[in-house]
mmCIF file of C-alpha atoms and ligand atoms in Angstrom:
data_model
loop_
_atom_site.group_PDB
_atom_site.id
_atom_site.type_symbol
_atom_site.label_atom_id
_atom_site.label_comp_id
_atom_site.label_asym_id
_atom_site.label_seq_id
_atom_site.Cartn_x
_atom_site.Cartn_y
_atom_site.Cartn_z
ATOM 1 C CA UNK A 902 110.366 69.623 88.675
ATOM 2 C CA UNK A 903 107.121 68.345 87.126
ATOM 3 C CA UNK A 904 105.077 71.478 86.682
ATOM 4 C CA UNK A 905 101.476 71.664 85.525
ATOM 5 C CA UNK A 906 100.270 74.953 84.077
ATOM 6 C CA UNK A 907 96.477 75.083 83.954
ATOM 7 C CA UNK A 908 96.035 77.338 80.969
ATOM 8 C CA UNK A 909 99.525 77.964 79.626
ATOM 9 C CA UNK A 910 98.527 78.732 76.053
ATOM 10 C CA UNK A 911 97.542 82.437 76.330
ATOM 11 C CA UNK A 912 99.437 85.627 77.234
ATOM 12 C CA UNK A 913 100.763 85.133 80.790
ATOM 13 C CA UNK A 914 100.324 81.366 81.066
ATOM 14 C CA UNK A 915 102.276 80.834 77.862
ATOM 15 C CA UNK A 916 105.171 82.974 79.161
ATOM 16 C CA UNK A 917 105.110 81.011 82.435
ATOM 17 C CA UNK A 918 105.291 77.720 80.538
ATOM 18 C CA UNK A 919 108.105 78.951 78.269
ATOM 19 C CA UNK A 920 110.083 80.253 81.247
ATOM 20 C CA UNK A 921 109.689 76.978 83.125
ATOM 21 C CA UNK A 922 110.810 74.963 80.082
ATOM 22 C CA UNK A 923 113.846 77.247 79.690
ATOM 23 C CA UNK A 924 114.732 76.587 83.334
ATOM 24 C CA UNK A 925 114.781 72.849 82.684
ATOM 25 C CA UNK A 926 111.439 71.824 84.180
ATOM 26 C CA UNK A 927 109.159 69.229 82.670
ATOM 27 C CA UNK A 928 106.056 71.254 81.880
ATOM 28 C CA UNK A 929 102.536 70.094 81.094
ATOM 29 C CA UNK A 930 99.894 72.564 79.932
ATOM 30 C CA UNK A 931 96.206 71.759 80.282
ATOM 31 C CA UNK A 932 93.703 73.727 78.163
ATOM 32 C CA UNK A 933 90.997 73.239 75.520
ATOM 33 C CA UNK A 934 93.401 73.919 72.672
ATOM 34 C CA UNK A 935 92.109 77.240 71.278
ATOM 35 C CA UNK A 936 95.724 78.293 70.686
ATOM 36 C CA UNK A 937 98.917 76.508 69.717
ATOM 37 C CA UNK A 938 100.664 75.214 72.878
ATOM 38 C CA UNK A 939 104.133 76.665 73.544
ATOM 39 C CA UNK A 940 107.082 74.615 72.245
ATOM 40 C CA UNK A 941 108.685 72.185 74.655
ATOM 41 C CA UNK A 942 105.595 71.387 76.772
ATOM 42 C CA UNK A 943 103.432 68.300 77.009
ATOM 43 C CA UNK A 944 99.966 69.470 76.048
ATOM 44 C CA UNK A 945 96.874 67.772 77.484
ATOM 45 C CA UNK A 946 93.474 68.777 76.131
ATOM 46 C CA UNK A 947 91.026 69.390 78.994
ATOM 47 C CA UNK A 948 87.784 71.324 79.359
ATOM 48 C CA UNK A 949 87.442 72.635 82.883
ATOM 49 C CA UNK A 950 83.783 73.508 82.348
ATOM 50 C CA UNK A 951 83.103 69.758 82.583
ATOM 51 C CA UNK A 952 82.663 68.304 86.050
ATOM 52 C CA UNK A 953 85.308 65.635 85.362
ATOM 53 C CA UNK A 954 87.238 67.689 82.843
ATOM 54 C CA UNK A 955 90.556 67.396 84.683
ATOM 55 C CA UNK A 956 90.482 63.577 84.788
ATOM 56 C CA UNK A 957 93.353 63.271 82.222
ATOM 57 C CA UNK A 958 95.625 65.187 84.645
ATOM 58 C CA UNK A 959 94.581 63.374 87.836
ATOM 59 C CA UNK A 960 96.331 60.436 89.510
ATOM 60 C CA UNK A 961 99.718 62.136 89.185
ATOM 61 C CA UNK A 962 101.799 63.807 91.903
ATOM 62 C CA UNK A 963 102.622 67.238 90.452
ATOM 63 C CA UNK A 964 105.600 69.076 91.924
ATOM 64 C CA UNK A 965 103.670 72.284 91.380
ATOM 65 C CA UNK A 966 100.487 73.504 89.742
ATOM 66 C CA UNK A 967 100.179 77.068 88.419
ATOM 67 C CA UNK A 968 96.615 78.129 87.642
ATOM 68 C CA UNK A 969 95.444 81.249 85.760
ATOM 69 C CA UNK A 970 91.727 80.452 86.131
ATOM 70 C CA UNK A 971 88.994 83.040 86.680
ATOM 71 C CA UNK A 972 86.067 80.684 87.309
ATOM 72 C CA UNK A 973 85.760 79.490 90.926
ATOM 73 C CA UNK A 974 84.429 76.113 89.765
ATOM 74 C CA UNK A 975 87.608 75.563 87.729
ATOM 75 C CA UNK A 976 89.783 76.022 90.796
ATOM 76 C CA UNK A 977 87.452 74.172 93.171
ATOM 77 C CA UNK A 978 87.502 71.128 90.893
ATOM 78 C CA UNK A 979 91.273 71.406 90.344
ATOM 79 C CA UNK A 980 92.093 71.253 94.053
ATOM 80 C CA UNK A 981 89.547 68.443 94.473
ATOM 81 C CA UNK A 982 90.863 66.300 91.607
ATOM 82 C CA UNK A 983 94.621 66.975 91.386
ATOM 83 C CA UNK A 984 97.486 66.222 93.752
ATOM 84 C CA UNK A 985 100.280 68.779 94.030
ATOM 85 C CA UNK A 986 103.062 69.637 96.451
ATOM 86 C CA UNK A 987 102.433 73.347 95.844
ATOM 87 C CA UNK A 988 99.837 75.574 94.165
ATOM 88 C CA UNK A 989 100.219 79.011 92.630
ATOM 89 C CA UNK A 990 97.097 80.948 91.701
ATOM 90 C CA UNK A 991 97.338 83.994 89.465
ATOM 91 C CA UNK A 992 94.786 86.322 91.028
ATOM 92 C CA UNK A 993 94.235 90.017 90.445
ATOM 93 C CA UNK A 994 94.221 93.386 92.162
ATOM 94 C CA UNK A 995 90.510 93.288 91.323
ATOM 95 C CA UNK A 996 90.148 91.119 94.437
ATOM 96 C CA UNK A 997 90.281 94.267 96.599
ATOM 97 C CA UNK A 998 87.094 95.917 97.822
ATOM 98 C CA UNK A 999 88.180 99.550 97.525
ATOM 99 C CA UNK A 1000 90.500 101.414 95.157
ATOM 100 C CA UNK A 1001 90.240 104.959 96.463
ATOM 101 C CA UNK A 1002 93.676 104.826 98.148
ATOM 102 C CA UNK A 1003 97.048 104.218 96.499
ATOM 103 C CA UNK A 1004 99.382 101.254 96.996
ATOM 104 C CA UNK A 1005 97.236 99.073 99.223
ATOM 105 C CA UNK A 1006 98.922 96.218 101.060
ATOM 106 C CA UNK A 1007 97.832 92.602 100.923
ATOM 107 C CA UNK A 1008 95.961 93.144 104.212
ATOM 108 C CA UNK A 1009 93.418 95.497 102.632
ATOM 109 C CA UNK A 1010 89.833 94.227 102.566
ATOM 110 C CA UNK A 1011 88.837 92.006 99.657
ATOM 111 C CA UNK A 1012 85.437 91.551 98.055
ATOM 112 C CA UNK A 1013 83.036 88.851 99.228
ATOM 113 C CA UNK A 1014 83.811 85.609 97.344
ATOM 114 C CA UNK A 1015 81.530 84.490 94.538
ATOM 115 C CA UNK A 1016 79.402 81.579 95.733
ATOM 116 C CA UNK A 1017 78.561 80.317 92.256
ATOM 117 C CA UNK A 1018 81.020 78.190 90.289
ATOM 118 C CA UNK A 1019 80.867 80.486 87.265
ATOM 119 C CA UNK A 1020 80.731 84.248 86.724
ATOM 120 C CA UNK A 1021 77.396 85.530 85.453
ATOM 121 C CA UNK A 1022 79.093 88.578 83.906
ATOM 122 C CA UNK A 1023 82.410 90.454 83.941
ATOM 123 C CA UNK A 1024 81.149 92.309 87.046
ATOM 124 C CA UNK A 1025 81.749 89.064 88.959
ATOM 125 C CA UNK A 1026 85.469 89.030 88.097
ATOM 126 C CA UNK A 1027 86.724 90.398 91.460
ATOM 127 C CA UNK A 1028 84.468 88.176 93.628
ATOM 128 C CA UNK A 1029 85.336 85.208 91.392
ATOM 129 C CA UNK A 1030 89.055 85.768 91.921
ATOM 130 C CA UNK A 1031 88.509 85.970 95.703
ATOM 131 C CA UNK A 1032 86.642 82.630 95.542
ATOM 132 C CA UNK A 1033 89.512 81.121 93.496
ATOM 133 C CA UNK A 1034 91.971 82.386 96.129
ATOM 134 C CA UNK A 1035 89.956 80.792 98.944
ATOM 135 C CA UNK A 1036 89.818 77.436 97.163
ATOM 136 C CA UNK A 1037 93.533 77.285 96.470
ATOM 137 C CA UNK A 1038 94.553 78.446 99.943
ATOM 138 C CA UNK A 1039 92.445 75.672 101.466
ATOM 139 C CA UNK A 1040 94.180 73.104 99.252
ATOM 140 C CA UNK A 1041 97.613 73.152 100.898
ATOM 141 C CA UNK A 1042 100.865 75.094 100.443
ATOM 142 C CA UNK A 1043 99.954 77.911 98.068
ATOM 143 C CA UNK A 1044 101.082 81.239 96.684
ATOM 144 C CA UNK A 1045 98.394 83.704 95.620
ATOM 145 C CA UNK A 1046 99.666 86.381 93.244
ATOM 146 C CA UNK A 1047 97.432 89.455 92.940
ATOM 147 C CA UNK A 1048 98.662 90.841 89.663
ATOM 148 C CA UNK A 1049 98.288 94.385 88.473
ATOM 149 C CA UNK A 1050 97.970 95.311 84.789
ATOM 150 C CA UNK A 1051 100.208 93.002 82.745
ATOM 151 C CA UNK A 1052 102.124 94.605 79.894
ATOM 152 C CA UNK A 1053 104.324 93.532 77.032
ATOM 153 C CA UNK A 1054 104.279 91.418 73.894
ATOM 154 C CA UNK A 1055 100.999 89.497 73.703
ATOM 155 C CA UNK A 1056 98.815 92.014 75.555
ATOM 156 C CA UNK A 1057 95.820 91.407 73.307
ATOM 157 C CA UNK A 1058 93.729 93.914 75.346
ATOM 158 C CA UNK A 1059 95.782 96.754 73.853
ATOM 159 C CA UNK A 1060 95.883 98.666 77.143
ATOM 160 C CA UNK A 1061 99.671 98.656 77.459
ATOM 161 C CA UNK A 1062 100.274 98.885 73.715
ATOM 162 C CA UNK A 1063 97.906 101.689 72.764
ATOM 163 C CA UNK A 1064 99.989 104.699 73.810
ATOM 164 C CA UNK A 1065 103.290 103.621 72.178
ATOM 165 C CA UNK A 1066 101.350 102.618 69.065
ATOM 166 C CA UNK A 1067 99.415 105.895 68.944
ATOM 167 C CA UNK A 1068 102.604 107.968 69.327
ATOM 168 C CA UNK A 1069 104.207 105.861 66.596
ATOM 169 C CA UNK A 1070 101.198 106.526 64.320
ATOM 170 C CA UNK A 1071 99.805 109.997 65.087
ATOM 171 C CA UNK A 1072 97.182 111.333 62.718
ATOM 172 C CA UNK A 1073 98.801 114.790 62.874
ATOM 173 C CA UNK A 1074 101.146 116.820 65.063
ATOM 174 C CA UNK A 1075 99.091 116.083 68.209
ATOM 175 C CA UNK A 1076 97.927 113.000 70.130
ATOM 176 C CA UNK A 1077 94.695 113.118 72.156
ATOM 177 C CA UNK A 1078 95.341 112.463 75.862
ATOM 178 C CA UNK A 1079 93.225 113.037 78.993
ATOM 179 C CA UNK A 1080 94.173 116.136 81.022
ATOM 180 C CA UNK A 1081 94.391 114.016 84.212
ATOM 181 C CA UNK A 1082 98.139 113.538 83.710
ATOM 182 C CA UNK A 1083 98.743 112.867 87.413
ATOM 183 C CA UNK A 1084 96.616 109.714 87.251
ATOM 184 C CA UNK A 1085 98.582 106.982 89.126
ATOM 185 C CA UNK A 1086 99.756 104.189 86.819
ATOM 186 C CA UNK A 1087 101.642 100.917 87.180
ATOM 187 C CA UNK A 1088 102.104 97.814 85.079
ATOM 188 C CA UNK A 1089 104.170 94.652 85.281
ATOM 189 C CA UNK A 1090 106.061 93.173 82.343
ATOM 190 C CA UNK A 1091 104.747 89.721 81.453
ATOM 191 C CA UNK A 1092 108.307 88.340 81.474
ATOM 192 C CA UNK A 1093 109.034 89.633 84.978
ATOM 193 C CA UNK A 1094 105.773 88.276 86.335
ATOM 194 C CA UNK A 1095 106.225 84.883 84.665
ATOM 195 C CA UNK A 1096 109.820 84.509 85.891
ATOM 196 C CA UNK A 1097 108.828 85.334 89.442
ATOM 197 C CA UNK A 1098 105.802 83.005 89.417
ATOM 198 C CA UNK A 1099 107.998 80.110 88.265
ATOM 199 C CA UNK A 1100 110.465 80.892 91.055
ATOM 200 C CA UNK A 1101 107.626 80.852 93.608
ATOM 201 C CA UNK A 1102 106.690 77.359 92.425
ATOM 202 C CA UNK A 1103 110.333 76.219 92.455
ATOM 203 C CA UNK A 1104 110.799 77.404 96.039
ATOM 204 C CA UNK A 1105 107.272 76.389 97.148
ATOM 205 C CA UNK A 1106 106.710 79.862 98.561
ATOM 206 C CA UNK A 1107 103.472 80.369 100.485
ATOM 207 C CA UNK A 1108 101.464 83.531 101.012
ATOM 208 C CA UNK A 1109 99.498 86.297 99.309
ATOM 209 C CA UNK A 1110 101.444 88.793 97.195
ATOM 210 C CA UNK A 1111 100.692 91.952 95.256
ATOM 211 C CA UNK A 1112 102.647 92.034 92.006
ATOM 212 C CA UNK A 1113 102.980 95.077 89.818
ATOM 213 C CA UNK A 1114 105.549 97.605 88.640
ATOM 214 C CA UNK A 1115 106.704 100.811 90.245
ATOM 215 C CA UNK A 1116 104.017 103.447 90.687
ATOM 216 C CA UNK A 1117 104.283 106.269 88.194
ATOM 217 C CA UNK A 1118 101.762 108.596 86.554
ATOM 218 C CA UNK A 1119 100.068 108.943 83.189
ATOM 219 C CA UNK A 1120 102.357 111.844 82.217
ATOM 220 C CA UNK A 1121 105.434 109.612 82.625
ATOM 221 C CA UNK A 1122 103.817 106.748 80.714
ATOM 222 C CA UNK A 1123 102.983 109.087 77.825
ATOM 223 C CA UNK A 1124 106.517 110.522 77.823
ATOM 224 C CA UNK A 1125 107.991 107.020 77.761
ATOM 225 C CA UNK A 1126 105.546 105.930 75.039
ATOM 226 C CA UNK A 1127 106.549 108.878 72.846
ATOM 227 C CA UNK A 1128 110.255 108.136 73.428
ATOM 228 C CA UNK A 1129 110.066 104.449 72.509
ATOM 229 C CA UNK A 1130 108.002 105.373 69.446
ATOM 230 C CA UNK A 1131 110.616 107.988 68.440
ATOM 231 C CA UNK A 1132 107.685 110.355 68.036
ATOM 232 C CA UNK A 1133 107.724 114.128 67.875
ATOM 233 C CA UNK A 1134 103.911 114.318 68.226
ATOM 234 C CA UNK A 1135 102.774 116.499 71.131
ATOM 235 C CA UNK A 1136 100.189 115.337 73.673
ATOM 236 C CA UNK A 1137 96.974 117.389 73.361
ATOM 237 C CA UNK A 1138 95.407 117.341 76.847
ATOM 238 C CA UNK A 1139 91.636 117.239 76.651
ATOM 239 C CA UNK A 1140 89.558 118.098 79.737
ATOM 240 C CA UNK A 1141 87.839 115.060 81.156
ATOM 241 C CA UNK A 1142 84.386 116.727 80.878
ATOM 242 C CA UNK A 1143 84.987 117.306 77.156
ATOM 243 C CA UNK A 1144 86.011 113.669 76.656
ATOM 244 C CA UNK A 1145 82.776 112.599 78.348
ATOM 245 C CA UNK A 1146 80.752 114.898 76.036
ATOM 246 C CA UNK A 1147 82.503 113.347 73.042
ATOM 247 C CA UNK A 1148 81.634 109.833 74.236
ATOM 248 C CA UNK A 1149 85.231 108.817 74.924
ATOM 249 C CA UNK A 1150 85.491 106.034 77.486
ATOM 250 C CA UNK A 1151 88.301 105.332 79.948
ATOM 251 C CA UNK A 1152 90.655 102.416 80.813
ATOM 252 C CA UNK A 1153 89.727 99.927 78.068
ATOM 253 C CA UNK A 1154 87.226 98.946 75.405
ATOM 254 C CA UNK A 1155 86.191 100.615 72.155
ATOM 255 C CA UNK A 1156 86.541 104.401 71.789
ATOM 256 C CA UNK A 1157 88.602 104.733 74.976
ATOM 257 C CA UNK A 1158 91.758 106.319 76.313
ATOM 258 C CA UNK A 1159 93.544 103.546 78.238
ATOM 259 C CA UNK A 1160 95.470 103.505 81.520
ATOM 260 C CA UNK A 1161 93.328 106.224 83.058
ATOM 261 C CA UNK A 1162 90.063 105.970 85.006
ATOM 262 C CA UNK A 1163 87.538 108.772 85.200
ATOM 263 C CA UNK A 1164 86.350 107.894 88.725
ATOM 264 C CA UNK A 1165 87.841 109.119 92.020
ATOM 265 C CA UNK A 1166 86.816 105.856 93.723
ATOM 266 C CA UNK A 1167 89.163 103.969 91.363
ATOM 267 C CA UNK A 1168 92.150 106.311 91.573
ATOM 268 C CA UNK A 1169 94.371 103.751 93.286
ATOM 269 C CA UNK A 1170 93.300 100.816 91.096
ATOM 270 C CA UNK A 1171 96.514 100.407 89.094
ATOM 271 C CA UNK A 1172 98.871 100.720 92.047
ATOM 272 C CA UNK A 1173 99.717 98.209 94.775
ATOM 273 C CA UNK A 1174 102.213 97.950 97.616
ATOM 274 C CA UNK A 1175 104.677 95.336 96.332
ATOM 275 C CA UNK A 1176 107.195 95.290 99.200
ATOM 276 C CA UNK A 1177 106.250 91.743 100.189
ATOM 277 C CA UNK A 1178 106.750 90.422 96.635
ATOM 278 C CA UNK A 1179 110.023 92.296 96.191
ATOM 279 C CA UNK A 1180 111.321 90.839 99.482
ATOM 280 C CA UNK A 1181 110.443 87.448 97.974
ATOM 281 C CA UNK A 1182 112.458 88.110 94.806
ATOM 282 C CA UNK A 1183 110.187 90.028 92.419
ATOM 283 C CA UNK A 1184 112.275 92.233 90.119
ATOM 284 C CA UNK A 1185 110.584 94.552 87.618
ATOM 285 C CA UNK A 1186 112.244 96.125 84.609
ATOM 286 C CA UNK A 1187 112.000 99.785 83.554
ATOM 287 C CA UNK A 1188 108.670 100.774 81.996
ATOM 288 C CA UNK A 1189 110.350 101.803 78.719
ATOM 289 C CA UNK A 1190 111.500 98.239 78.030
ATOM 290 C CA UNK A 1191 107.940 96.936 78.374
ATOM 291 C CA UNK A 1192 106.548 99.708 76.167
ATOM 292 C CA UNK A 1193 109.198 99.126 73.483
ATOM 293 C CA UNK A 1194 108.409 95.431 73.491
ATOM 294 C CA UNK A 1195 104.668 95.856 73.297
ATOM 295 C CA UNK A 1196 105.084 98.430 70.502
ATOM 296 C CA UNK A 1197 106.963 95.853 68.400
ATOM 297 C CA UNK A 1198 104.152 93.388 69.076
ATOM 298 C CA UNK A 1199 101.456 95.965 68.231
ATOM 299 C CA UNK A 1200 103.157 96.685 64.897
ATOM 300 C CA UNK A 1201 102.655 93.044 63.949
ATOM 301 C CA UNK A 1202 99.121 92.753 65.373
ATOM 302 C CA UNK A 1203 96.686 91.171 62.946
ATOM 303 C CA UNK A 1204 93.422 91.423 64.943
ATOM 304 C CA UNK A 1205 91.819 94.854 65.529
ATOM 305 C CA UNK A 1206 92.900 96.441 68.836
ATOM 306 C CA UNK A 1207 89.965 96.209 71.267
ATOM 307 C CA UNK A 1208 90.721 99.523 72.968
ATOM 308 C CA UNK A 1209 91.897 103.082 72.312
ATOM 309 C CA UNK A 1210 90.829 105.462 69.558
ATOM 310 C CA UNK A 1211 90.898 104.481 65.906
ATOM 311 C CA UNK A 1212 92.454 107.009 63.507
ATOM 312 C CA UNK A 1213 88.965 108.152 62.567
ATOM 313 C CA UNK A 1214 87.969 108.661 66.217
ATOM 314 C CA UNK A 1215 91.242 110.462 66.948
ATOM 315 C CA UNK A 1216 90.590 112.865 64.047
ATOM 316 C CA UNK A 1217 86.987 113.402 65.184
ATOM 317 C CA UNK A 1218 88.142 114.418 68.675
ATOM 318 C CA UNK A 1219 90.905 116.704 67.376
ATOM 319 C CA UNK A 1220 88.473 118.379 64.974
ATOM 320 C CA UNK A 1221 85.902 118.888 67.740
ATOM 321 C CA UNK A 1222 88.390 120.717 70.022
HETATM 322 N N1 NAP B 990 95.869 90.873 81.663
HETATM 323 C C1 NAP B 990 95.993 91.596 82.761
HETATM 324 O O1 NAP B 990 96.366 92.777 82.725
HETATM 325 C C2 NAP B 990 95.710 90.951 84.103
HETATM 326 C C3 NAP B 990 95.725 91.734 85.251
HETATM 327 C C4 NAP B 990 95.557 91.122 86.491
HETATM 328 C C5 NAP B 990 95.385 89.747 86.573
HETATM 329 N N2 NAP B 990 95.338 89.022 85.435
HETATM 330 C C6 NAP B 990 95.213 87.561 85.530
HETATM 331 O O2 NAP B 990 96.329 87.023 84.861
HETATM 332 C C7 NAP B 990 95.974 85.791 84.253
HETATM 333 C C8 NAP B 990 96.198 85.916 82.755
HETATM 334 O O3 NAP B 990 96.474 84.661 82.282
HETATM 335 P P1 NAP B 990 96.575 84.309 80.749
HETATM 336 O O4 NAP B 990 96.966 85.544 80.028
HETATM 337 O O5 NAP B 990 97.408 83.106 80.588
HETATM 338 O O6 NAP B 990 95.091 83.850 80.612
HETATM 339 P P2 NAP B 990 93.794 83.985 79.885
HETATM 340 O O7 NAP B 990 93.807 84.881 78.716
HETATM 341 O O8 NAP B 990 92.784 84.143 80.934
HETATM 342 O O9 NAP B 990 93.756 82.481 79.283
HETATM 343 C C9 NAP B 990 93.112 81.458 79.916
HETATM 344 C C10 NAP B 990 93.847 80.128 79.717
HETATM 345 O O10 NAP B 990 93.025 79.116 80.274
HETATM 346 C C11 NAP B 990 92.576 78.238 79.244
HETATM 347 N N3 NAP B 990 91.142 77.973 79.467
HETATM 348 C C12 NAP B 990 90.129 78.872 79.434
HETATM 349 N N4 NAP B 990 88.956 78.246 79.643
HETATM 350 C C13 NAP B 990 89.248 76.932 79.815
HETATM 351 C C14 NAP B 990 88.464 75.768 80.031
HETATM 352 N N5 NAP B 990 87.134 75.822 80.127
HETATM 353 N N6 NAP B 990 89.100 74.595 80.169
HETATM 354 C C15 NAP B 990 90.438 74.515 80.061
HETATM 355 N N7 NAP B 990 91.242 75.569 79.851
HETATM 356 C C16 NAP B 990 90.644 76.764 79.718
HETATM 357 C C17 NAP B 990 92.828 78.953 77.929
HETATM 358 O O11 NAP B 990 93.082 78.062 76.874
HETATM 359 P P3 NAP B 990 91.886 77.497 75.939
HETATM 360 O O12 NAP B 990 91.059 78.674 75.515
HETATM 361 O O13 NAP B 990 92.582 76.814 74.811
HETATM 362 O O14 NAP B 990 91.120 76.526 76.786
HETATM 363 C C18 NAP B 990 94.087 79.759 78.272
HETATM 364 O O15 NAP B 990 95.232 78.960 78.181
HETATM 365 C C19 NAP B 990 94.528 85.538 84.611
HETATM 366 O O16 NAP B 990 94.500 84.791 85.795
HETATM 367 C C20 NAP B 990 93.998 86.948 84.857
HETATM 368 O O17 NAP B 990 92.880 86.905 85.710
HETATM 369 C C21 NAP B 990 95.485 89.581 84.197
#
């Protein structure tokens, strides 16, 4: 199959391209070239911010196009300018309008689509993904994959790698954790998601699918993180109010404790009902395998981790308790 991956040089897109090459497909990746393209693909330099940026990929009948775009204009121009037998859009659980309940199905309400072609800020991410979904679904046979948090080697955000890394490198006998240990968690391994997305393209599957791992809780993630790190450090549960006083953020970003959200309206955010995807062949591996993998990747990380607590911040919190 002649497969075009729009993107294909970063975390998930790269894994999709590598998987498709390994399955014997002829794979083209289209991106600006900020990162080295994966081995075995034909790389075409394109800038989708330009009105005619996809011209080098047009005039060709693609067997399938897989797109990881966030900007509605990128997808609108792709479906306008390219010809494909099947489209797959990587969307996000952020498309949903409400996260107060757990394991929503694909029928739950989504946000209003972004009208503009480009996001004005990160707050537009959910509406932008809904607009991307609308564009691709209007284009012809299409699969829309609403992904949950993606974990594993290459997770530059540090959200899935922080806890195994922190347990592998405690600053003392204790590791700072939020006391909301029942917080519902889920993540999908990048390899599982990539393999399933390629199979959707191969089989030209149509529909909207939630894709994430089995729902668990923060306690279980921390236990698994400590196990894969071979750590004897003990979690030190800090009341959420105390974390707020100490200026510790949640979910991601600097000075944060990841995989937990200090907001009842977002309690179901990480979880999704994945029965439809599983009936269509999605298989997810045990959490420990993903955490072990991402730990190995974190150990070799060269850039600073953009989330979690630094050693200095960890010591400051422990001293303040
Ligand atoms: N990470 C998560 O936990 C998570 C959760 C839910 C959903 N998702 C979704 O999963 C996908 C992640 O994909 P990813 O990791 O491969 O993507 P990514 O980090 O969003 O990378 C974007 C890709 O698109 C290319 N690109 C960006 N701007 C471009 C432009 N103007 N013209 C041409 N190419 C451009 C980039 O290459 P160049 O920079 O070289 O152009 C890169 O290959 C996204 O759709 C994201 O919304 C992620």
